[in-house]
Coordinates of C-alpha atoms and ligand atoms in Angstrom, one line a residue:
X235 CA -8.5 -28.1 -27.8
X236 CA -5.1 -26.7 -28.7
X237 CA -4.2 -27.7 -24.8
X238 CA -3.6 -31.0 -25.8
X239 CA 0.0 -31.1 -27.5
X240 CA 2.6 -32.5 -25.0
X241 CA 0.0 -32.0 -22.4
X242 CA 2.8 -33.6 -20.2
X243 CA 5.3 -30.7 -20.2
X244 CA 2.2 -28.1 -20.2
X245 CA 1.6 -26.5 -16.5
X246 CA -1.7 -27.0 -14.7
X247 CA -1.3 -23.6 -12.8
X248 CA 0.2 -20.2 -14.6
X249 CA 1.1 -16.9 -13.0
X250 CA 1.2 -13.8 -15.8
X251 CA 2.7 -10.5 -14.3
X252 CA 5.0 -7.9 -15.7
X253 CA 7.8 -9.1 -13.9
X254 CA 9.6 -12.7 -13.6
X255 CA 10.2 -13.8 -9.8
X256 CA 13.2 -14.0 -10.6
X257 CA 15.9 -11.4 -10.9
X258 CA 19.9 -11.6 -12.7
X259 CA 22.7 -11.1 -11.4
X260 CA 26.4 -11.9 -12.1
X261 CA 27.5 -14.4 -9.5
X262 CA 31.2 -15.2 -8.0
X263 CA 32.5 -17.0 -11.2
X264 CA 31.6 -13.9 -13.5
X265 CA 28.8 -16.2 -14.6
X266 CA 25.2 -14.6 -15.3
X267 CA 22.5 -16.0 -12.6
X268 CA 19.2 -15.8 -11.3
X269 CA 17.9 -15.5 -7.9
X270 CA 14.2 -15.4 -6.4
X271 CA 12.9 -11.6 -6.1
X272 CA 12.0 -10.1 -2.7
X273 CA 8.6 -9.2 -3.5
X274 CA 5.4 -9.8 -1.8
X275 CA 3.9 -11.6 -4.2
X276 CA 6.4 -14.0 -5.0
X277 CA 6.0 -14.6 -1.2
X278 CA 2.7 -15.0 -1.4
X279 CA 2.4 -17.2 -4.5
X280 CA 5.2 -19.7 -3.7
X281 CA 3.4 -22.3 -1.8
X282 CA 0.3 -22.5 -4.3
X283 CA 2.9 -23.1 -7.0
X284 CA 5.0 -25.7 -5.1
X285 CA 1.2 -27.5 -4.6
X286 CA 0.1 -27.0 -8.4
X287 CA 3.2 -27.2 -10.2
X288 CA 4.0 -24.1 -12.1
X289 CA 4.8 -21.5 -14.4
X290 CA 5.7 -17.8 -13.9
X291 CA 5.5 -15.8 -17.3
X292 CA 7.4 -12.2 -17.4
X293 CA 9.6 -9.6 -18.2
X294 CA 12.8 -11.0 -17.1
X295 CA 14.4 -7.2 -16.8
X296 CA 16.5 -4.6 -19.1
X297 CA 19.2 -6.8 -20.3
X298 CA 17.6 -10.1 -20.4
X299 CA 16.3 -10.3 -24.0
X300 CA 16.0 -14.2 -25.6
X301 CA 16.5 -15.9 -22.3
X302 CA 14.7 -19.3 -22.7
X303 CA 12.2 -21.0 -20.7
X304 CA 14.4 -22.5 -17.2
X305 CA 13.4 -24.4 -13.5
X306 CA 14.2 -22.1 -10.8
X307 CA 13.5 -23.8 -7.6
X308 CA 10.8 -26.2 -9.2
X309 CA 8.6 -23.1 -10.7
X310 CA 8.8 -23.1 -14.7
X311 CA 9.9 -19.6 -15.8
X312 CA 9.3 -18.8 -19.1
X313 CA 10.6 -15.4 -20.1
X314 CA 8.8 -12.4 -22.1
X315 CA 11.3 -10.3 -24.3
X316 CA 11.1 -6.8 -24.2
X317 CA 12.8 -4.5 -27.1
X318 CA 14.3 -1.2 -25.7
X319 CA 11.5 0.7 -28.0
X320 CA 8.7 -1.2 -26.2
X321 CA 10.3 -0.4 -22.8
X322 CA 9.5 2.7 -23.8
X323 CA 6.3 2.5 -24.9
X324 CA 4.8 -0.1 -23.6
X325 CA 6.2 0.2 -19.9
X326 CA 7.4 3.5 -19.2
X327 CA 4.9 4.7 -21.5
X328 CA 0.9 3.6 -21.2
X329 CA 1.5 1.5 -17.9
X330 CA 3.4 3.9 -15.9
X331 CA 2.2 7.5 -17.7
X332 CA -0.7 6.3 -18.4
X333 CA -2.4 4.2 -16.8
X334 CA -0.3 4.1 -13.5
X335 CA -1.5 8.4 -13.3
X336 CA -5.2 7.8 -14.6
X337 CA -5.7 4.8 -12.1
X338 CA -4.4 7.0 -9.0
X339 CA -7.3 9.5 -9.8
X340 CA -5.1 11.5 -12.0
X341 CA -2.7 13.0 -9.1
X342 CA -0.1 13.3 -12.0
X343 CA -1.2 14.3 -15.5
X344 CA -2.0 11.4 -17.4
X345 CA -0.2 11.4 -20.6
X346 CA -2.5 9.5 -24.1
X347 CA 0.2 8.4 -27.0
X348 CA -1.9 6.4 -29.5
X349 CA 1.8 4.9 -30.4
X350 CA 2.0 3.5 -26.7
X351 CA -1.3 2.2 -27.0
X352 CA -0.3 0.0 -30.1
X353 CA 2.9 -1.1 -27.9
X354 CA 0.2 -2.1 -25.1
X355 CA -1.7 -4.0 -27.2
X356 CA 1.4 -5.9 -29.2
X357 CA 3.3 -6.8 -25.8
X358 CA -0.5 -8.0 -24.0
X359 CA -0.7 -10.2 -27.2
X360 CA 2.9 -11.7 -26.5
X361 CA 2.0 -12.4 -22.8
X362 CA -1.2 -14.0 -23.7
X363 CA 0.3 -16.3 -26.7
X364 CA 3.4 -17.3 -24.1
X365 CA 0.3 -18.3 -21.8
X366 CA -1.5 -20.0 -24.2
X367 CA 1.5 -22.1 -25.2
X368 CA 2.1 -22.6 -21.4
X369 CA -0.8 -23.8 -19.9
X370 CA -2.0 -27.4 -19.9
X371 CA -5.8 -28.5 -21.1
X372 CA -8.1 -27.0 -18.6
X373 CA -5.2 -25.1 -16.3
X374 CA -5.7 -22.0 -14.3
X375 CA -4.0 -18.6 -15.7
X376 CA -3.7 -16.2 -12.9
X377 CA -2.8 -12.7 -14.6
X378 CA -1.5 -9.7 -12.6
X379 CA -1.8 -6.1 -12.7
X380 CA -2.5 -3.4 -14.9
X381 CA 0.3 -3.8 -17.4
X382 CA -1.9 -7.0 -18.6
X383 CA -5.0 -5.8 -18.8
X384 CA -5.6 -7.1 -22.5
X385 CA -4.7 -10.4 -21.3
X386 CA -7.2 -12.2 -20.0
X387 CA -9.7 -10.9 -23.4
X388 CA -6.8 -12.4 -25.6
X389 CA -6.5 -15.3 -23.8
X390 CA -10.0 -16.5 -23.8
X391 CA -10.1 -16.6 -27.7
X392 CA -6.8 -18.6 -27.7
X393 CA -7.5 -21.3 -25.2
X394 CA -11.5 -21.2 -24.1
X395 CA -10.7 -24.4 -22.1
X396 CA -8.5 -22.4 -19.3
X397 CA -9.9 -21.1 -16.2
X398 CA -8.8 -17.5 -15.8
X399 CA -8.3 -14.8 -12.9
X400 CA -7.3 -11.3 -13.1
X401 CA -5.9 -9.2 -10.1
X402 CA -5.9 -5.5 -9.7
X403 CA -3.1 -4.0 -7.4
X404 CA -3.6 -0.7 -7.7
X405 CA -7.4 1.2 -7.9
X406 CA -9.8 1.1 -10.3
X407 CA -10.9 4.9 -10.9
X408 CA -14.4 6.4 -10.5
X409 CA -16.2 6.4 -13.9
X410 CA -15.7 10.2 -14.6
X411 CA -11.7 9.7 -14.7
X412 CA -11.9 6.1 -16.3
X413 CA -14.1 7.6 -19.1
X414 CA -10.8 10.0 -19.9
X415 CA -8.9 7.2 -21.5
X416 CA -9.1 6.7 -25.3
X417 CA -9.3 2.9 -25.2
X418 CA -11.8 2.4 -22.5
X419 CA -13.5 0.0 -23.9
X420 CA -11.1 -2.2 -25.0
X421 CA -9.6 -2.4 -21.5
X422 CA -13.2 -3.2 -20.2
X423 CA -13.7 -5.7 -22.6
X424 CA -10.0 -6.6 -22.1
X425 CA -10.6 -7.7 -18.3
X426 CA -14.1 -9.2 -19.0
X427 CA -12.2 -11.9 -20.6
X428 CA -11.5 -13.4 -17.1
X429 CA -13.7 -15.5 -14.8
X430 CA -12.9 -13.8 -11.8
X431 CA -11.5 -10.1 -11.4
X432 CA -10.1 -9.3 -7.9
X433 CA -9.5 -5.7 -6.6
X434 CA -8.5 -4.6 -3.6
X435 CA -11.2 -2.5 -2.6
X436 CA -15.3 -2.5 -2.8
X437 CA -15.1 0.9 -4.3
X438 CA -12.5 -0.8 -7.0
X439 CA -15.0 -3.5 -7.8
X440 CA -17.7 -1.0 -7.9
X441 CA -15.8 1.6 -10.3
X442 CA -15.0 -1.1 -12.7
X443 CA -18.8 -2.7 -13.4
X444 CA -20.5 0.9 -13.5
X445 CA -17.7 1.3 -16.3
X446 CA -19.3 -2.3 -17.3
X447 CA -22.3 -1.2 -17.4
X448 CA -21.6 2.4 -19.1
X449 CA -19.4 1.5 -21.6
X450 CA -20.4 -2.0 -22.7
X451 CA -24.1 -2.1 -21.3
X452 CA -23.8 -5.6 -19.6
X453 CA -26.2 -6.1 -17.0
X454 CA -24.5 -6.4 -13.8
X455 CA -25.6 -7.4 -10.1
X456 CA -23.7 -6.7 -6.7
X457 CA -20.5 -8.5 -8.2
X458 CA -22.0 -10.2 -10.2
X459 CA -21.3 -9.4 -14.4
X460 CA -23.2 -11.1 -17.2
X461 CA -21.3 -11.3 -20.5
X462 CA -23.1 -12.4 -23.6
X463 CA -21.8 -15.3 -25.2
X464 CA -23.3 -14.0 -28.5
X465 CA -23.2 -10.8 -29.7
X466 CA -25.2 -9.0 -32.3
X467 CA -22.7 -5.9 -33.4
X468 CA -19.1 -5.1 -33.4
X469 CA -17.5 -5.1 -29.6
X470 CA -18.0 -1.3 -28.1
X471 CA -21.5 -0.9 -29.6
X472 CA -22.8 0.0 -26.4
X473 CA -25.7 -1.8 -25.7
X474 CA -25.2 -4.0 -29.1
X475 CA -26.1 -7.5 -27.8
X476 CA -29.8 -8.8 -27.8
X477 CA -30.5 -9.0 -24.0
X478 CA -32.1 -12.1 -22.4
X479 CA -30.3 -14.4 -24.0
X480 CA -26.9 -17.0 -22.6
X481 CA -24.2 -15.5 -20.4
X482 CA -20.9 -15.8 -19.3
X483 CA -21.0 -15.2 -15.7
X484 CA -17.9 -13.0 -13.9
X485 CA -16.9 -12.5 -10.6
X486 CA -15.6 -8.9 -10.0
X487 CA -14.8 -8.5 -6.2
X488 CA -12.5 -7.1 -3.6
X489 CA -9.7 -9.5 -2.5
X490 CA -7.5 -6.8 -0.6
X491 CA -4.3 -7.8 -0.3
X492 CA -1.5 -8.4 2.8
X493 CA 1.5 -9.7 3.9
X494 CA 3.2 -12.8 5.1
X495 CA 2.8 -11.1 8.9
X496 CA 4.4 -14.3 10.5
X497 CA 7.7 -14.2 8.6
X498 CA 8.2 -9.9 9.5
X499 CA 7.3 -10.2 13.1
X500 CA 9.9 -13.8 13.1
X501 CA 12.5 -11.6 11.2
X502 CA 12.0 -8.5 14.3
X503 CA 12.5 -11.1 17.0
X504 CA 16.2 -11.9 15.5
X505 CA 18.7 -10.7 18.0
X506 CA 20.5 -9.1 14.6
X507 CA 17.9 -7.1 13.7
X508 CA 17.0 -6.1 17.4
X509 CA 20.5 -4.8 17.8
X510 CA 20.4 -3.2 14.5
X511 CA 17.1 -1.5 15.7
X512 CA 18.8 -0.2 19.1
X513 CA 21.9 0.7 16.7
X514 CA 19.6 3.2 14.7
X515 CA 17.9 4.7 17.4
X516 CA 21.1 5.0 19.4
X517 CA 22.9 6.6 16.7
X518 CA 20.1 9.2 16.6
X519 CA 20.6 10.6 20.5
X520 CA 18.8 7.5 22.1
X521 CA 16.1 9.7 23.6
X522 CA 14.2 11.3 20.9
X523 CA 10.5 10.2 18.9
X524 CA 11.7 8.8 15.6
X525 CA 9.1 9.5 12.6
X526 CA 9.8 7.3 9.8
X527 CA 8.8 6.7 6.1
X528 CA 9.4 4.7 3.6
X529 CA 7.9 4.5 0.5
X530 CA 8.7 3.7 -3.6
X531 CA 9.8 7.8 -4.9
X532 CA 6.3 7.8 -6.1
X533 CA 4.0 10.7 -6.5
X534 CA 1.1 8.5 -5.3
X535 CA 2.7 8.1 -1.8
X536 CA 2.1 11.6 -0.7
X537 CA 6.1 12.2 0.2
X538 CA 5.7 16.1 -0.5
X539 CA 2.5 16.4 1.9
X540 CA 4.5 15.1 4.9
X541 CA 7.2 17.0 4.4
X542 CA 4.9 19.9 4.0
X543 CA 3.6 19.0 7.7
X544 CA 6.7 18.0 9.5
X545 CA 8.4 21.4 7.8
X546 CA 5.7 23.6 9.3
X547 CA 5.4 21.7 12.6
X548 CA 9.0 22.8 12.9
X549 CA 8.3 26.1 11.7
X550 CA 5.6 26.5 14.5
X551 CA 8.5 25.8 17.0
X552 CA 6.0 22.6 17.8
X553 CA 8.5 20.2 17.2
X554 CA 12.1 20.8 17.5
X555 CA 15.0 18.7 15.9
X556 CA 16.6 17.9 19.1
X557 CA 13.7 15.5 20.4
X558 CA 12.3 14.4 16.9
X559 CA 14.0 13.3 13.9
X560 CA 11.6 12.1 10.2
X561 CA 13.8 9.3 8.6
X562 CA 12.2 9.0 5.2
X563 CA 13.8 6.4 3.0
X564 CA 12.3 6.6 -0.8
X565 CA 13.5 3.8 -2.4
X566 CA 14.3 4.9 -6.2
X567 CA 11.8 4.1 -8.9
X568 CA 11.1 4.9 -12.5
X569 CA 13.9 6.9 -12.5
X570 CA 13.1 7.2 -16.5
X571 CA 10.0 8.7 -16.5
X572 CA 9.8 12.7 -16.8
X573 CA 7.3 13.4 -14.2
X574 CA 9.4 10.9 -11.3
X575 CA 12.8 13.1 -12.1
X576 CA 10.7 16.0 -11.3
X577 CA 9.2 14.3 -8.0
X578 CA 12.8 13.3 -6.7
X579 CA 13.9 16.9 -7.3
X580 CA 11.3 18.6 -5.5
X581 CA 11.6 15.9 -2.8
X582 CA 15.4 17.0 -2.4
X583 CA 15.0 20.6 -2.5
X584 CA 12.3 20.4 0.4
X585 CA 14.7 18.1 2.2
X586 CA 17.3 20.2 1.7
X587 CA 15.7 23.6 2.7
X588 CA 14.2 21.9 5.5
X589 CA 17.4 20.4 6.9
X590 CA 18.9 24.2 6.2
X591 CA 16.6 25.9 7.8
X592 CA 15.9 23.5 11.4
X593 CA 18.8 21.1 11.3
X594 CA 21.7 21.2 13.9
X595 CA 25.5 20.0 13.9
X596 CA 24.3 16.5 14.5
X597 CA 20.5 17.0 15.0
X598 CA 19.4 16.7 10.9
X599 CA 15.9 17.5 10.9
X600 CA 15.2 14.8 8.3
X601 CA 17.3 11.9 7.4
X602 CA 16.9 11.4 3.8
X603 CA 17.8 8.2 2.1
X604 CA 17.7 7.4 -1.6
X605 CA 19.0 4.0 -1.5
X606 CA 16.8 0.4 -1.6
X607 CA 17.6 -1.7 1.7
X608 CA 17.2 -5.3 2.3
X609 CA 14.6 -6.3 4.4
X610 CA 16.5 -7.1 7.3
X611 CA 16.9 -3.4 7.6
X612 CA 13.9 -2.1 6.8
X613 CA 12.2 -4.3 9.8
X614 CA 15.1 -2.6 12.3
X615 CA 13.6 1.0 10.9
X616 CA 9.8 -0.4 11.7
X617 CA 11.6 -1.5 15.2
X618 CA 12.8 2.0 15.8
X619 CA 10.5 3.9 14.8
X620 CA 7.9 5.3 17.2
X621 CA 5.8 7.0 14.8
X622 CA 5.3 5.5 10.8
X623 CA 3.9 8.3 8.4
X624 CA 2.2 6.5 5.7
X625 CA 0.2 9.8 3.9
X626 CA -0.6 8.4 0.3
X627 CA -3.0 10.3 -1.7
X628 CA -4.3 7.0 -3.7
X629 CA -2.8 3.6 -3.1
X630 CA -4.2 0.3 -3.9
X631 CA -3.4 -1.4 -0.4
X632 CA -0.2 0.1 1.0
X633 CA 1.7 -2.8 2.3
X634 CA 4.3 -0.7 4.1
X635 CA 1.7 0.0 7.0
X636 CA 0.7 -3.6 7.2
X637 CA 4.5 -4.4 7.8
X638 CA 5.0 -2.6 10.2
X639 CA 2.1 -3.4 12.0
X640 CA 3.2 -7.3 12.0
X641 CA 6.5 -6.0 12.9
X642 CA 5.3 -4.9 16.3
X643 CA 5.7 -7.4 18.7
X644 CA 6.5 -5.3 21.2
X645 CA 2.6 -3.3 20.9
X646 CA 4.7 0.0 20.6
X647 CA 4.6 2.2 18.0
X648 CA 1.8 4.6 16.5
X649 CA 0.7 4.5 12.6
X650 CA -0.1 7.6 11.3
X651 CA -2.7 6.1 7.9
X652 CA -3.9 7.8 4.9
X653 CA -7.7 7.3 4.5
X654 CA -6.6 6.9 0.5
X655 CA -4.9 3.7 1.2
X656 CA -6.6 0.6 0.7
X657 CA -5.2 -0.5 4.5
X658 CA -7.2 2.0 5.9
X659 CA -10.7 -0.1 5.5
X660 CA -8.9 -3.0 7.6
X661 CA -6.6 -0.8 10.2
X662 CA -9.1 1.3 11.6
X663 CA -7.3 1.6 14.9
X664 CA -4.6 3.5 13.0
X665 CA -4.7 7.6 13.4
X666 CA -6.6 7.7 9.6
X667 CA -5.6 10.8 7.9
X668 CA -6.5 13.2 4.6
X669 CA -2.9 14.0 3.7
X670 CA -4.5 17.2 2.1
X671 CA -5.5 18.4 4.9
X672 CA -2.2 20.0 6.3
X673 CA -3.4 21.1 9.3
X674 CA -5.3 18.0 10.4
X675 CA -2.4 15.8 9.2
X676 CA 0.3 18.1 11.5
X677 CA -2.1 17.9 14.6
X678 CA -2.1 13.8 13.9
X679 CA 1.6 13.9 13.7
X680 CA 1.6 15.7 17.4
X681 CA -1.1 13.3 18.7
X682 CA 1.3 10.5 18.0
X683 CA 3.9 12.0 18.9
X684 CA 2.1 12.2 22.1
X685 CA 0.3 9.2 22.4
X686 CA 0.4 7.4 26.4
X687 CA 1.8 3.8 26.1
X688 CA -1.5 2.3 26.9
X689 CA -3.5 4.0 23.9
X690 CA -0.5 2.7 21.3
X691 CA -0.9 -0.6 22.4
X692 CA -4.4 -0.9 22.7
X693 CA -4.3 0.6 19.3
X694 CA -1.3 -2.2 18.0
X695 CA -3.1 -5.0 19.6
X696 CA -6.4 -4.6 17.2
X697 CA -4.7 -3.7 14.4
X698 CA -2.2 -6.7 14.8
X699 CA -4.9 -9.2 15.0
X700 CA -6.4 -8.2 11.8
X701 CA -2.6 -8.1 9.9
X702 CA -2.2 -12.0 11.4
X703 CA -5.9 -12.9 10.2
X704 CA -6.0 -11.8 7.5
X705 CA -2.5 -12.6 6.0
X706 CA -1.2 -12.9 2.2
X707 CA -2.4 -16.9 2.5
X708 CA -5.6 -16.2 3.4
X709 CA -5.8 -13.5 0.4
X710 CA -4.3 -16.0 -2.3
X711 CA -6.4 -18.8 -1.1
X712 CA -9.8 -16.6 -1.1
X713 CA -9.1 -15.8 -4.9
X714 CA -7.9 -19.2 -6.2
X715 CA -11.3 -20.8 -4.3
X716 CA -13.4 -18.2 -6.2
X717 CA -11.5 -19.6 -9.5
X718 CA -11.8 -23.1 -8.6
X719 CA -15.6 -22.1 -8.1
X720 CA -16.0 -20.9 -11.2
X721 CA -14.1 -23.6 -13.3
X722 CA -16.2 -26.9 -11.5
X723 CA -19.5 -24.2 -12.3
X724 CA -18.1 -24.1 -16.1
X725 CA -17.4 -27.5 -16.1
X726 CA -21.2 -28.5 -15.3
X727 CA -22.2 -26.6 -17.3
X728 CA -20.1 -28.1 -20.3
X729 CA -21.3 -31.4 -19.4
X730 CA -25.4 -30.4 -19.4
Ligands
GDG1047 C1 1.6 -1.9 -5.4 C2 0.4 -1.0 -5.1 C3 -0.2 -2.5 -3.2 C4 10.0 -0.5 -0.4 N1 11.3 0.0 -0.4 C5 12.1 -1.0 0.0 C6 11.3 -2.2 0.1 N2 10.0 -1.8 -0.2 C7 8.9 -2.8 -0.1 C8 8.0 -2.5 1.0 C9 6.7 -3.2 0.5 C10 6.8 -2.9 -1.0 O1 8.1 -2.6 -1.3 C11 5.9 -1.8 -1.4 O2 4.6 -2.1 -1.4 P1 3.4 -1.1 -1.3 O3 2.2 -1.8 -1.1 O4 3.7 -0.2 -0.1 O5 3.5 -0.2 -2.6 P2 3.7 -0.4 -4.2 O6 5.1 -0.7 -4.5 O7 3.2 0.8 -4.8 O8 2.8 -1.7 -4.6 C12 0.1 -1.1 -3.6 C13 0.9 -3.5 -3.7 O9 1.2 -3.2 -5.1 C14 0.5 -4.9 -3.6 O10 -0.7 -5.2 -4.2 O11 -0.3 -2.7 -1.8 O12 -1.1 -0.3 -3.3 O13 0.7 0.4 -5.4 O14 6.7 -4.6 0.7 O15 8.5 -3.1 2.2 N3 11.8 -3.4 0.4 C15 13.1 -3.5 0.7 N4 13.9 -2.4 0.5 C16 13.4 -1.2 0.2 O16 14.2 -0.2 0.2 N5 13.6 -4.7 1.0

């Protein structure tokens, strides 16, 4: 196969996501740089690349055009260009107005450009040939997210030899939303290119093969999907391949994501960040409950709903700003895109009128902050905070509430948990909410707010031994066993 040019320089093990783990920055000598990202999943995928030997394709950012392949801390990075137009299109466009909307059971209008669909398909292509080119005879390609859904489909025709996995971060929509989107198929088909196809959810896993099996007619069995290797009509004839005959088996399963819970809760027992933490809550009258959230300015993460709460609770005279105080820190994002302008307005008039309305010379009601913070600083607000308000209205996992689960040491601390985040199936113990339910989410707020110190620790204790359990190790390790799985079943049977 084509794998076998310069095998040598070629990398066993391949990570495809939108973004590099790597981000620019000007360092003291003027000089352009790189450093690692902060996210999660750079966190999470670190170790398995250190073992395998890497590469890490992606967007390298806005002004990082021609950059060419480099080592950064032993992973390969190979960089995907971008044109200004196909930021546009391509990612501001059909990933985060279209897709990104549709996916979250179309909370936000989503918006269908056929123009941004070409832009998909042209930058999915460039990802997959950069993989192709990447990845040594018979390597693994692990692609992420919904910005690459076309990837794995692409892929497959380019390099048949390579083992390939797909992960879903955020949902995977009911069929009756799903079915909205122009290019369903194609997506569909798209995905089926991989071996395995993680979700976080079992409803995700479920969505996406009854879309399988309504849109491509592929018989399909618990998680089981049955692709024909041969097919009799042109792909999207429903139901256009003679039945009964060879397969391509795919996995498509939950894998729900977490966190590396060990590093948080080593980071809160710092002396810094316990002083920090005292710091904050001093600073706020010392005495006081302190509801926080934080949260991507995201439509998704139900920001408006518990400020809808928190304002009446005030309004009610239930709560008064001397004794609580909401910090809600929404960290800026897609700051481009029409309908997240709109968001952070609406945001800051609520904030505003709420603040006008309850606050006091030196009581705020709510302590808005429009800034990203480093971590450090975001485990001292976990630390602080006696009550964490995560009300999303559809979120893939929600890692925010698993952080500040593993940042609680101390068993203190209530979480107040949207039954739309994919956390919810693991942190039962939480106080589960439906963030549309005003009332019922305002009477949760008070029953934090006036939890006894036994019930909040009872309640930290279980949900902190399912955060340490089941940790972002144990998530990447359950999906790269599936892959391995499934390349050694390919592999038998290649060789009869
Ligand atoms: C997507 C899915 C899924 C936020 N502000 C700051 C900051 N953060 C960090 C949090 C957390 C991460 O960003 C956000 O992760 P979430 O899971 O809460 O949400 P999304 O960004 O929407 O992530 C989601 C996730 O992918 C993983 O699969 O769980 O459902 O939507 O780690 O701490 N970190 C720092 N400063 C900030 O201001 N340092």
């Amino acid at each position: 196969t084509s794998g076998n040019n310069q095998n040598e320089s070629r990398d066993n093990f391949v990570v495809v996501a939108n973004r590099l783990p790597v981000d620019r920055y000007t360092d003291a000598d003027g000089q352009p740089a790189w450093r690692t990202s902060p996210g999660g999943l750079v966190t999470a995928l670190t170790p398995v690349m250190e073992r395998l030997g890497g590469a890490w394709i992606g967007w390298g950012g806005a002004d990082s055009e021609d950059i060419a392949p480099f080592v950064h801390n032993g992973t390969h990075i190979v960089p995907v260009a971008l044109s200004a137009e196909e930021i546009e299109s391509y990612y501001e466009g059909f990933s985060n107005d279209t897709l990104w909307p549709l996916y979250h059971d179309v909370i936000a209008p989503p918006t269908y450009h056929r123009e941004w669909w070409d832009s998909y398909v042209k930058v999915n292509r460039r990802f997959a040939e950069a993989a192709a080119e990447t990845a040594a005879n018979g390597a693994t390609v692990w692609v992420h997210d919904y910005q690459l859904q076309l990837v794995p489909g692409m892929l497959r025709e380019l390099r048949p030899d390579l083992t390939i996995g797909f992960f879903n971060h955020i949902p995977f929509p009911a069929y009756g939303l799903y079915s909205q989107l122009p290019w369903r198929t194609q997506i569909v088909e798209g995905l089926l290119g991989a071996d395995v196809i993680g979700f976080q959810r079992v409803a995700d896993a479920s969505n996406f093969t009854r879309s399988v099996r309504r849109l491509v007619g592929y018989e399909t069995k618990g998680t089981s999907v049955y692709v024909p290797l041969e097919s009799d009509s042109a792909p999207g004839q429903t139901g256009g391949y003679r039945r009964g005959g060879p397969t391509r088996h795919v996995l498509a399963k939950h894998f729900p994501i977490s966190i590396d819970s060990a590093s948080f809760e080593e980071l809160a027992r710092t002396p810094e960040v316990q002083a920090r933490a005292a710091e904050i809550r001093a600073d706020l009258g010392g005495s006081g409950k302190i509801l926080f959230g934080v949260d991507r300015l995201d439509y998704t993460k139900g920001i408006r709903h518990r400020l809808k709460a928190y304002g009446e609770l005030l309004a009610d005279g239930r709560i008064n700003p001397e004794d609580v105080t909401l910090i809600q820190v929404a960290s800026p994002s897609r700051e481009r895109v029409e309908t997240y302008r709109q968001l952070r307005d609406e945001i800051e008039l609520t904030v505003g009128r709420i603040n006008g309305d309850y606050g006091q010379i030196g009581h705020a009601a709510v302590h808005y902050l429009h800034h990203g913070y480093p971590r450090e600083e975001m485990v001292a607000l976990y630390l602080a905070a006696d009550v964490m308000l995560v009300t999303a209205l559809r979120d893939g996992m929600n890692l925010v509430a698993k952080e500040y689960v593993a940042t609680r040491f101390d068993l203190d601390g209530v979480l107040v948990l949207s039954e739309f985040a994919g956390a919810s199936d693991d942190l039962t113990q939480a106080l589960l909410i439906n963030p549309h339910d005003i009332e019922g989410l305002k009477a949760s707020i008070m029953t934090a707010i006036n939890m006894p110190k036994p019930e909040r620790a009872k309640r930290m204790r279980s949900m902190r031994k399912k955060v340490r359990e089941n940790d972002v190790e144990r998530w990447s390790t359950a999906f790269l066993t599936e892959l391995e799985r499934s390349a050694a079943a390919r592999l038998e049977e290649a060789q009869g």
